[in-house]
PDB file of N, CA and C in Angstrom:
ATOM      1  N   UNK E 360     149.883  98.977  27.356  1.00 84.00           N
ATOM      2  CA  UNK E 360     150.954  98.270  28.030  1.00 84.00           C
ATOM      3  C   UNK E 360     151.450  99.117  29.192  1.00 84.00           C
ATOM      4  N   UNK E 361     151.852  98.436  30.234  1.00 86.00           N
ATOM      5  CA  UNK E 361     152.461  99.093  31.386  1.00 86.00           C
ATOM      6  C   UNK E 361     153.753  98.365  31.706  1.00 86.00           C
ATOM      7  N   UNK E 362     154.817  99.123  31.870  1.00 88.00           N
ATOM      8  CA  UNK E 362     156.097  98.561  32.280  1.00 88.00           C
ATOM      9  C   UNK E 362     156.413  99.113  33.665  1.00 88.00           C
ATOM     10  N   UNK E 363     156.736  98.219  34.567  1.00 85.00           N
ATOM     11  CA  UNK E 363     156.930  98.611  35.957  1.00 85.00           C
ATOM     12  C   UNK E 363     158.252  98.093  36.503  1.00 85.00           C
ATOM     13  N   UNK E 364     158.807  98.837  37.459  1.00 83.00           N
ATOM     14  CA  UNK E 364     160.046  98.399  38.109  1.00 83.00           C
ATOM     15  C   UNK E 364     159.768  97.564  39.347  1.00 83.00           C
ATOM     16  N   UNK E 365     158.515  97.228  39.599  1.00 80.00           N
ATOM     17  CA  UNK E 365     158.177  96.432  40.777  1.00 80.00           C
ATOM     18  C   UNK E 365     158.935  95.108  40.745  1.00 80.00           C
ATOM     19  N   UNK E 366     159.228  94.612  41.940  1.00 78.00           N
ATOM     20  CA  UNK E 366     159.998  93.375  42.027  1.00 78.00           C
ATOM     21  C   UNK E 366     159.177  92.172  42.474  1.00 78.00           C
ATOM     22  N   UNK E 367     157.889  92.336  42.647  1.00 71.00           N
ATOM     23  CA  UNK E 367     157.032  91.198  42.961  1.00 71.00           C
ATOM     24  C   UNK E 367     156.536  91.111  44.387  1.00 71.00           C
ATOM     25  N   UNK E 368     157.011  91.978  45.280  1.00 74.00           N
ATOM     26  CA  UNK E 368     156.514  91.944  46.652  1.00 74.00           C
ATOM     27  C   UNK E 368     155.038  92.335  46.662  1.00 74.00           C
ATOM     28  N   UNK E 369     154.294  91.802  47.611  1.00 74.00           N
ATOM     29  CA  UNK E 369     152.844  91.999  47.624  1.00 74.00           C
ATOM     30  C   UNK E 369     152.442  93.463  47.807  1.00 74.00           C
ATOM     31  N   UNK E 370     153.234  94.253  48.540  1.00 73.00           N
ATOM     32  CA  UNK E 370     152.839  95.651  48.740  1.00 73.00           C
ATOM     33  C   UNK E 370     152.905  96.441  47.440  1.00 73.00           C
ATOM     34  N   UNK E 371     153.810  96.063  46.499  1.00 74.00           N
ATOM     35  CA  UNK E 371     153.853  96.742  45.199  1.00 74.00           C
ATOM     36  C   UNK E 371     152.608  96.376  44.387  1.00 74.00           C
ATOM     37  N   UNK E 372     152.188  95.139  44.462  1.00 78.00           N
ATOM     38  CA  UNK E 372     150.984  94.717  43.739  1.00 78.00           C
ATOM     39  C   UNK E 372     149.757  95.448  44.277  1.00 78.00           C
ATOM     40  N   UNK E 373     149.671  95.612  45.569  1.00 81.00           N
ATOM     41  CA  UNK E 373     148.547  96.322  46.161  1.00 81.00           C
ATOM     42  C   UNK E 373     148.553  97.786  45.712  1.00 81.00           C
ATOM     43  N   UNK E 374     149.725  98.390  45.681  1.00 79.00           N
ATOM     44  CA  UNK E 374     149.842  99.771  45.222  1.00 79.00           C
ATOM     45  C   UNK E 374     149.356  99.896  43.777  1.00 79.00           C
ATOM     46  N   UNK E 375     149.773  98.966  42.917  1.00 80.00           N
ATOM     47  CA  UNK E 375     149.333  99.007  41.525  1.00 80.00           C
ATOM     48  C   UNK E 375     147.822  98.816  41.422  1.00 80.00           C
ATOM     49  N   UNK E 376     147.270  97.901  42.181  1.00 84.00           N
ATOM     50  CA  UNK E 376     145.818  97.672  42.147  1.00 84.00           C
ATOM     51  C   UNK E 376     145.056  98.940  42.499  1.00 84.00           C
ATOM     52  N   UNK E 377     145.490  99.653  43.529  1.00 84.00           N
ATOM     53  CA  UNK E 377     144.832 100.907  43.905  1.00 84.00           C
ATOM     54  C   UNK E 377     144.945 101.938  42.781  1.00 84.00           C
ATOM     55  N   UNK E 378     146.123 102.048  42.204  1.00 83.00           N
ATOM     56  CA  UNK E 378     146.323 103.011  41.112  1.00 83.00           C
ATOM     57  C   UNK E 378     145.444 102.655  39.912  1.00 83.00           C
ATOM     58  N   UNK E 379     145.356 101.370  39.616  1.00 84.00           N
ATOM     59  CA  UNK E 379     144.526 100.934  38.492  1.00 84.00           C
ATOM     60  C   UNK E 379     143.054 101.268  38.737  1.00 84.00           C
ATOM     61  N   UNK E 380     142.569 100.978  39.930  1.00 89.00           N
ATOM     62  CA  UNK E 380     141.170 101.239  40.237  1.00 89.00           C
ATOM     63  C   UNK E 380     140.853 102.743  40.195  1.00 89.00           C
ATOM     64  N   UNK E 381     141.792 103.577  40.622  1.00 88.00           N
ATOM     65  CA  UNK E 381     141.572 105.030  40.586  1.00 88.00           C
ATOM     66  C   UNK E 381     141.642 105.587  39.172  1.00 88.00           C
ATOM     67  N   UNK E 382     142.341 104.889  38.270  1.00 84.00           N
ATOM     68  CA  UNK E 382     142.593 105.411  36.925  1.00 84.00           C
ATOM     69  C   UNK E 382     142.183 104.441  35.825  1.00 84.00           C
ATOM     70  N   UNK E 383     141.167 103.648  36.054  1.00 85.00           N
ATOM     71  CA  UNK E 383     140.751 102.622  35.086  1.00 85.00           C
ATOM     72  C   UNK E 383     140.522 103.169  33.679  1.00 85.00           C
ATOM     73  N   UNK E 384     139.934 104.351  33.488  1.00 84.00           N
ATOM     74  CA  UNK E 384     139.738 104.844  32.121  1.00 84.00           C
ATOM     75  C   UNK E 384     141.053 105.084  31.360  1.00 84.00           C
ATOM     76  N   UNK E 385     142.132 105.318  32.099  1.00 79.00           N
ATOM     77  CA  UNK E 385     143.428 105.539  31.458  1.00 79.00           C
ATOM     78  C   UNK E 385     144.131 104.231  31.105  1.00 79.00           C
ATOM     79  N   UNK E 386     143.620 103.114  31.610  1.00 80.00           N
ATOM     80  CA  UNK E 386     144.246 101.807  31.394  1.00 80.00           C
ATOM     81  C   UNK E 386     143.208 100.814  30.858  1.00 80.00           C
ATOM     82  N   UNK E 387     142.805 100.990  29.606  1.00 79.00           N
ATOM     83  CA  UNK E 387     141.753 100.126  29.069  1.00 79.00           C
ATOM     84  C   UNK E 387     142.210  98.675  28.917  1.00 79.00           C
ATOM     85  N   UNK E 388     141.256  97.793  28.994  1.00 82.00           N
ATOM     86  CA  UNK E 388     141.529  96.364  28.785  1.00 82.00           C
ATOM     87  C   UNK E 388     141.617  96.093  27.290  1.00 82.00           C
ATOM     88  N   UNK E 389     142.374  95.127  26.837  1.00 82.00           N
ATOM     89  CA  UNK E 389     143.198  94.219  27.624  1.00 82.00           C
ATOM     90  C   UNK E 389     144.480  94.918  28.072  1.00 82.00           C
ATOM     91  N   UNK E 390     144.735  94.860  29.341  1.00 83.00           N
ATOM     92  CA  UNK E 390     145.887  95.507  29.945  1.00 83.00           C
ATOM     93  C   UNK E 390     147.003  94.485  30.092  1.00 83.00           C
ATOM     94  N   UNK E 391     148.172  94.831  29.605  1.00 84.00           N
ATOM     95  CA  UNK E 391     149.326  93.960  29.791  1.00 84.00           C
ATOM     96  C   UNK E 391     150.352  94.700  30.639  1.00 84.00           C
ATOM     97  N   UNK E 392     150.896  93.999  31.605  1.00 84.00           N
ATOM     98  CA  UNK E 392     151.871  94.587  32.519  1.00 84.00           C
ATOM     99  C   UNK E 392     153.154  93.771  32.450  1.00 84.00           C
ATOM    100  N   UNK E 393     154.256  94.454  32.273  1.00 86.00           N
ATOM    101  CA  UNK E 393     155.552  93.797  32.263  1.00 86.00           C
ATOM    102  C   UNK E 393     156.408  94.302  33.407  1.00 86.00           C
ATOM    103  N   UNK E 394     157.057  93.383  34.086  1.00 85.00           N
ATOM    104  CA  UNK E 394     157.960  93.741  35.186  1.00 85.00           C
ATOM    105  C   UNK E 394     159.396  93.473  34.759  1.00 85.00           C
ATOM    106  N   UNK E 395     160.251  94.464  34.905  1.00 86.00           N
ATOM    107  CA  UNK E 395     161.664  94.289  34.602  1.00 86.00           C
ATOM    108  C   UNK E 395     162.239  93.122  35.402  1.00 86.00           C
ATOM    109  N   UNK E 396     161.803  92.986  36.649  1.00 84.00           N
ATOM    110  CA  UNK E 396     162.334  91.963  37.542  1.00 84.00           C
ATOM    111  C   UNK E 396     162.013  90.542  37.070  1.00 84.00           C
ATOM    112  N   UNK E 397     161.007  90.370  36.230  1.00 85.00           N
ATOM    113  CA  UNK E 397     160.681  89.028  35.738  1.00 85.00           C
ATOM    114  C   UNK E 397     161.826  88.418  34.941  1.00 85.00           C
ATOM    115  N   UNK E 398     162.556  89.258  34.216  1.00 84.00           N
ATOM    116  CA  UNK E 398     163.637  88.715  33.400  1.00 84.00           C
ATOM    117  C   UNK E 398     165.025  89.103  33.894  1.00 84.00           C
ATOM    118  N   UNK E 399     165.150  90.246  34.567  1.00 87.00           N
ATOM    119  CA  UNK E 399     166.478  90.719  34.960  1.00 87.00           C
ATOM    120  C   UNK E 399     166.716  90.794  36.458  1.00 87.00           C
ATOM    121  N   UNK E 400     165.699  90.542  37.249  1.00 85.00           N
ATOM    122  CA  UNK E 400     165.840  90.686  38.689  1.00 85.00           C
ATOM    123  C   UNK E 400     165.720  92.151  39.083  1.00 85.00           C
ATOM    124  N   UNK E 401     166.107  92.485  40.284  1.00 85.00           N
ATOM    125  CA  UNK E 401     166.024  93.857  40.788  1.00 85.00           C
ATOM    126  C   UNK E 401     167.195  94.649  40.224  1.00 85.00           C
ATOM    127  N   UNK E 402     166.922  95.550  39.285  1.00 86.00           N
ATOM    128  CA  UNK E 402     167.987  96.310  38.624  1.00 86.00           C
ATOM    129  C   UNK E 402     168.199  97.684  39.243  1.00 86.00           C
ATOM    130  N   UNK E 403     167.427  98.000  40.268  1.00 82.00           N
ATOM    131  CA  UNK E 403     167.618  99.258  40.993  1.00 82.00           C
ATOM    132  C   UNK E 403     167.391 100.487  40.134  1.00 82.00           C
ATOM    133  N   UNK E 404     168.322 101.427  40.196  1.00 81.00           N
ATOM    134  CA  UNK E 404     168.176 102.712  39.509  1.00 81.00           C
ATOM    135  C   UNK E 404     168.193 102.586  37.990  1.00 81.00           C
ATOM    136  N   UNK E 405     168.652 101.474  37.469  1.00 86.00           N
ATOM    137  CA  UNK E 405     168.682 101.282  36.015  1.00 86.00           C
ATOM    138  C   UNK E 405     167.317 100.919  35.444  1.00 86.00           C
ATOM    139  N   UNK E 406     166.329 100.678  36.292  1.00 87.00           N
ATOM    140  CA  UNK E 406     165.015 100.219  35.833  1.00 87.00           C
ATOM    141  C   UNK E 406     164.377 101.169  34.829  1.00 87.00           C
ATOM    142  N   UNK E 407     164.450 102.463  35.066  1.00 86.00           N
ATOM    143  CA  UNK E 407     163.835 103.429  34.160  1.00 86.00           C
ATOM    144  C   UNK E 407     164.416 103.372  32.763  1.00 86.00           C
ATOM    145  N   UNK E 408     165.731 103.342  32.665  1.00 89.00           N
ATOM    146  CA  UNK E 408     166.392 103.277  31.354  1.00 89.00           C
ATOM    147  C   UNK E 408     166.087 101.962  30.644  1.00 89.00           C
ATOM    148  N   UNK E 409     166.094 100.869  31.383  1.00 90.00           N
ATOM    149  CA  UNK E 409     165.783  99.559  30.796  1.00 90.00           C
ATOM    150  C   UNK E 409     164.349  99.541  30.291  1.00 90.00           C
ATOM    151  N   UNK E 410     163.433 100.094  31.075  1.00 90.00           N
ATOM    152  CA  UNK E 410     162.028 100.120  30.673  1.00 90.00           C
ATOM    153  C   UNK E 410     161.820 101.010  29.453  1.00 90.00           C
ATOM    154  N   UNK E 411     162.527 102.130  29.357  1.00 91.00           N
ATOM    155  CA  UNK E 411     162.410 103.008  28.188  1.00 91.00           C
ATOM    156  C   UNK E 411     162.846 102.263  26.931  1.00 91.00           C
ATOM    157  N   UNK E 412     163.960 101.551  27.020  1.00 90.00           N
ATOM    158  CA  UNK E 412     164.406 100.742  25.881  1.00 90.00           C
ATOM    159  C   UNK E 412     163.410  99.651  25.541  1.00 90.00           C
ATOM    160  N   UNK E 413     162.857  99.013  26.558  1.00 90.00           N
ATOM    161  CA  UNK E 413     161.848  97.965  26.334  1.00 90.00           C
ATOM    162  C   UNK E 413     160.605  98.533  25.664  1.00 90.00           C
ATOM    163  N   UNK E 414     160.201  99.732  26.062  1.00 89.00           N
ATOM    164  CA  UNK E 414     159.014 100.361  25.469  1.00 89.00           C
ATOM    165  C   UNK E 414     159.237 100.649  23.991  1.00 89.00           C
ATOM    166  N   UNK E 415     160.385 101.178  23.653  1.00 88.00           N
ATOM    167  CA  UNK E 415     160.674 101.462  22.236  1.00 88.00           C
ATOM    168  C   UNK E 415     160.721 100.175  21.427  1.00 88.00           C
ATOM    169  N   UNK E 416     161.320  99.143  21.993  1.00 87.00           N
ATOM    170  CA  UNK E 416     161.358  97.846  21.316  1.00 87.00           C
ATOM    171  C   UNK E 416     159.946  97.300  21.121  1.00 87.00           C
ATOM    172  N   UNK E 417     159.128  97.368  22.159  1.00 86.00           N
ATOM    173  CA  UNK E 417     157.752  96.879  22.081  1.00 86.00           C
ATOM    174  C   UNK E 417     156.956  97.605  20.999  1.00 86.00           C
ATOM    175  N   UNK E 418     157.064  98.924  20.947  1.00 85.00           N
ATOM    176  CA  UNK E 418     156.344  99.692  19.941  1.00 85.00           C
ATOM    177  C   UNK E 418     156.782  99.302  18.535  1.00 85.00           C
ATOM    178  N   UNK E 419     158.074  99.093  18.353  1.00 83.00           N
ATOM    179  CA  UNK E 419     158.576  98.692  17.032  1.00 83.00           C
ATOM    180  C   UNK E 419     158.126  97.278  16.692  1.00 83.00           C
ATOM    181  N   UNK E 420     158.187  96.380  17.662  1.00 81.00           N
ATOM    182  CA  UNK E 420     157.807  94.986  17.448  1.00 81.00           C
ATOM    183  C   UNK E 420     156.326  94.855  17.083  1.00 81.00           C
ATOM    184  N   UNK E 421     155.470  95.609  17.773  1.00 73.00           N
ATOM    185  CA  UNK E 421     154.038  95.542  17.508  1.00 73.00           C
ATOM    186  C   UNK E 421     153.697  96.137  16.156  1.00 73.00           C
ATOM    187  N   UNK E 422     154.388  97.191  15.780  1.00 69.00           N
ATOM    188  CA  UNK E 422     154.233  97.785  14.469  1.00 69.00           C
ATOM    189  C   UNK E 422     152.833  98.269  14.135  1.00 69.00           C
ATOM    190  N   UNK E 423     152.610  98.551  12.849  1.00 67.00           N
ATOM    191  CA  UNK E 423     151.337  99.122  12.408  1.00 67.00           C
ATOM    192  C   UNK E 423     150.149  98.168  12.522  1.00 67.00           C
ATOM    193  N   UNK E 424     150.393  96.889  12.659  1.00 63.00           N
ATOM    194  CA  UNK E 424     149.284  95.933  12.773  1.00 63.00           C
ATOM    195  C   UNK E 424     148.518  96.110  14.076  1.00 63.00           C
ATOM    196  N   UNK E 425     149.136  96.756  15.048  1.00 58.00           N
ATOM    197  CA  UNK E 425     148.499  96.952  16.360  1.00 58.00           C
ATOM    198  C   UNK E 425     148.334  98.444  16.645  1.00 58.00           C
ATOM    199  N   UNK E 426     147.534  99.105  15.856  1.00 54.00           N
ATOM    200  CA  UNK E 426     147.354 100.540  16.011  1.00 54.00           C
ATOM    201  C   UNK E 426     146.704 100.915  17.335  1.00 54.00           C
ATOM    202  N   UNK E 427     145.983  99.966  17.973  1.00 58.00           N
ATOM    203  CA  UNK E 427     145.374 100.291  19.260  1.00 58.00           C
ATOM    204  C   UNK E 427     146.418 100.424  20.361  1.00 58.00           C
ATOM    205  N   UNK E 428     147.622  99.923  20.138  1.00 55.00           N
ATOM    206  CA  UNK E 428     148.699 100.017  21.125  1.00 55.00           C
ATOM    207  C   UNK E 428     149.564 101.206  20.750  1.00 55.00           C
ATOM    208  N   UNK E 429     149.181 102.370  21.240  1.00 76.00           N
ATOM    209  CA  UNK E 429     149.916 103.584  20.912  1.00 76.00           C
ATOM    210  C   UNK E 429     150.637 104.168  22.104  1.00 76.00           C
ATOM    211  N   UNK E 430     150.310 103.679  23.311  1.00 83.00           N
ATOM    212  CA  UNK E 430     150.893 104.249  24.526  1.00 83.00           C
ATOM    213  C   UNK E 430     151.418 103.142  25.432  1.00 83.00           C
ATOM    214  N   UNK E 431     152.565 103.413  26.008  1.00 87.00           N
ATOM    215  CA  UNK E 431     153.113 102.518  27.022  1.00 87.00           C
ATOM    216  C   UNK E 431     153.472 103.369  28.232  1.00 87.00           C
ATOM    217  N   UNK E 432     152.913 103.012  29.373  1.00 87.00           N
ATOM    218  CA  UNK E 432     153.212 103.700  30.623  1.00 87.00           C
ATOM    219  C   UNK E 432     154.420 103.035  31.266  1.00 87.00           C
ATOM    220  N   UNK E 433     155.405 103.834  31.604  1.00 89.00           N
ATOM    221  CA  UNK E 433     156.578 103.367  32.341  1.00 89.00           C
ATOM    222  C   UNK E 433     156.521 104.033  33.709  1.00 89.00           C
ATOM    223  N   UNK E 434     156.594 103.232  34.752  1.00 85.00           N
ATOM    224  CA  UNK E 434     156.596 103.862  36.071  1.00 85.00           C
ATOM    225  C   UNK E 434     157.418 103.059  37.058  1.00 85.00           C
ATOM    226  N   UNK E 435     157.814 103.751  38.088  1.00 83.00           N
ATOM    227  CA  UNK E 435     158.565 103.111  39.145  1.00 83.00           C
ATOM    228  C   UNK E 435     158.484 103.938  40.415  1.00 83.00           C
ATOM    229  N   UNK E 436     158.769 103.304  41.509  1.00 79.00           N
ATOM    230  CA  UNK E 436     158.768 104.005  42.791  1.00 79.00           C
ATOM    231  C   UNK E 436     159.848 103.393  43.678  1.00 79.00           C
ATOM    232  N   UNK E 437     160.379 104.242  44.521  1.00 77.00           N
ATOM    233  CA  UNK E 437     161.460 103.823  45.415  1.00 77.00           C
ATOM    234  C   UNK E 437     160.897 103.465  46.781  1.00 77.00           C
ATOM    235  N   UNK E 438     161.661 102.719  47.540  1.00 75.00           N
ATOM    236  CA  UNK E 438     161.260 102.345  48.889  1.00 75.00           C
ATOM    237  C   UNK E 438     160.992 103.573  49.761  1.00 75.00           C
ATOM    238  N   UNK E 439     161.701 104.667  49.482  1.00 80.00           N
ATOM    239  CA  UNK E 439     161.555 105.879  50.287  1.00 80.00           C
ATOM    240  C   UNK E 439     160.364 106.738  49.854  1.00 80.00           C
ATOM    241  N   UNK E 440     159.664 106.342  48.787  1.00 77.00           N
ATOM    242  CA  UNK E 440     158.455 107.051  48.396  1.00 77.00           C
ATOM    243  C   UNK E 440     158.533 107.865  47.114  1.00 77.00           C
ATOM    244  N   UNK E 441     159.707 108.053  46.546  1.00 82.00           N
ATOM    245  CA  UNK E 441     159.795 108.793  45.304  1.00 82.00           C
ATOM    246  C   UNK E 441     159.121 108.013  44.184  1.00 82.00           C
ATOM    247  N   UNK E 442     158.437 108.742  43.288  1.00 82.00           N
ATOM    248  CA  UNK E 442     157.705 108.109  42.189  1.00 82.00           C
ATOM    249  C   UNK E 442     158.079 108.809  40.892  1.00 82.00           C
ATOM    250  N   UNK E 443     158.215 108.044  39.846  1.00 84.00           N
ATOM    251  CA  UNK E 443     158.468 108.609  38.518  1.00 84.00           C
ATOM    252  C   UNK E 443     157.690 107.836  37.471  1.00 84.00           C
ATOM    253  N   UNK E 444     157.268 108.542  36.433  1.00 86.00           N
ATOM    254  CA  UNK E 444     156.498 107.895  35.377  1.00 86.00           C
ATOM    255  C   UNK E 444     156.625 108.693  34.088  1.00 86.00           C
ATOM    256  N   UNK E 445     156.447 108.012  32.980  1.00 89.00           N
ATOM    257  CA  UNK E 445     156.363 108.686  31.676  1.00 89.00           C
ATOM    258  C   UNK E 445     155.555 107.795  30.740  1.00 89.00           C
ATOM    259  N   UNK E 446     155.051 108.402  29.685  1.00 88.00           N
ATOM    260  CA  UNK E 446     154.298 107.670  28.675  1.00 88.00           C
ATOM    261  C   UNK E 446     155.071 107.754  27.374  1.00 88.00           C
ATOM    262  N   UNK E 447     155.317 106.592  26.766  1.00 88.00           N
ATOM    263  CA  UNK E 447     155.991 106.524  25.478  1.00 88.00           C
ATOM    264  C   UNK E 447     154.910 106.220  24.452  1.00 88.00           C
ATOM    265  N   UNK E 448     154.862 107.039  23.406  1.00 85.00           N
ATOM    266  CA  UNK E 448     153.854 106.835  22.371  1.00 85.00           C
ATOM    267  C   UNK E 448     154.507 106.470  21.067  1.00 85.00           C
ATOM    268  N   UNK E 449     153.809 105.687  20.282  1.00 76.00           N
ATOM    269  CA  UNK E 449     154.285 105.290  18.967  1.00 76.00           C
ATOM    270  C   UNK E 449     153.446 105.914  17.882  1.00 76.00           C
ATOM    271  N   UNK E 450     154.081 106.300  16.815  1.00 60.00           N
ATOM    272  CA  UNK E 450     153.349 106.870  15.684  1.00 60.00           C
ATOM    273  C   UNK E 450     152.795 105.796  14.778  1.00 60.00           C
ATOM    274  N   UNK E 451     152.107 106.234  13.755  1.00 56.00           N
ATOM    275  CA  UNK E 451     151.552 105.293  12.786  1.00 56.00           C
ATOM    276  C   UNK E 451     152.641 104.851  11.904  1.00 56.00           C
TER     277      UNK E 451
END
């Protein structure tokens, strides 16, 4: 799973496509991507905290029946170029 702070503009999608192609082994299929903006709109600086909570909820919701889902990538980038990312992992 990937959680992103992107808001849907085409340049963010292009950026993600390039990152995916450069790092395909790190993002095996089936790949699911969730955007905070799909449900909450542009949340700005709160995106990271919201995504962290969403990742923990997702890991708990999927539970032990989905052992292949052990990692969730959270990432975001600002208009000025700053980038941040972390990986949340779930135990057995």
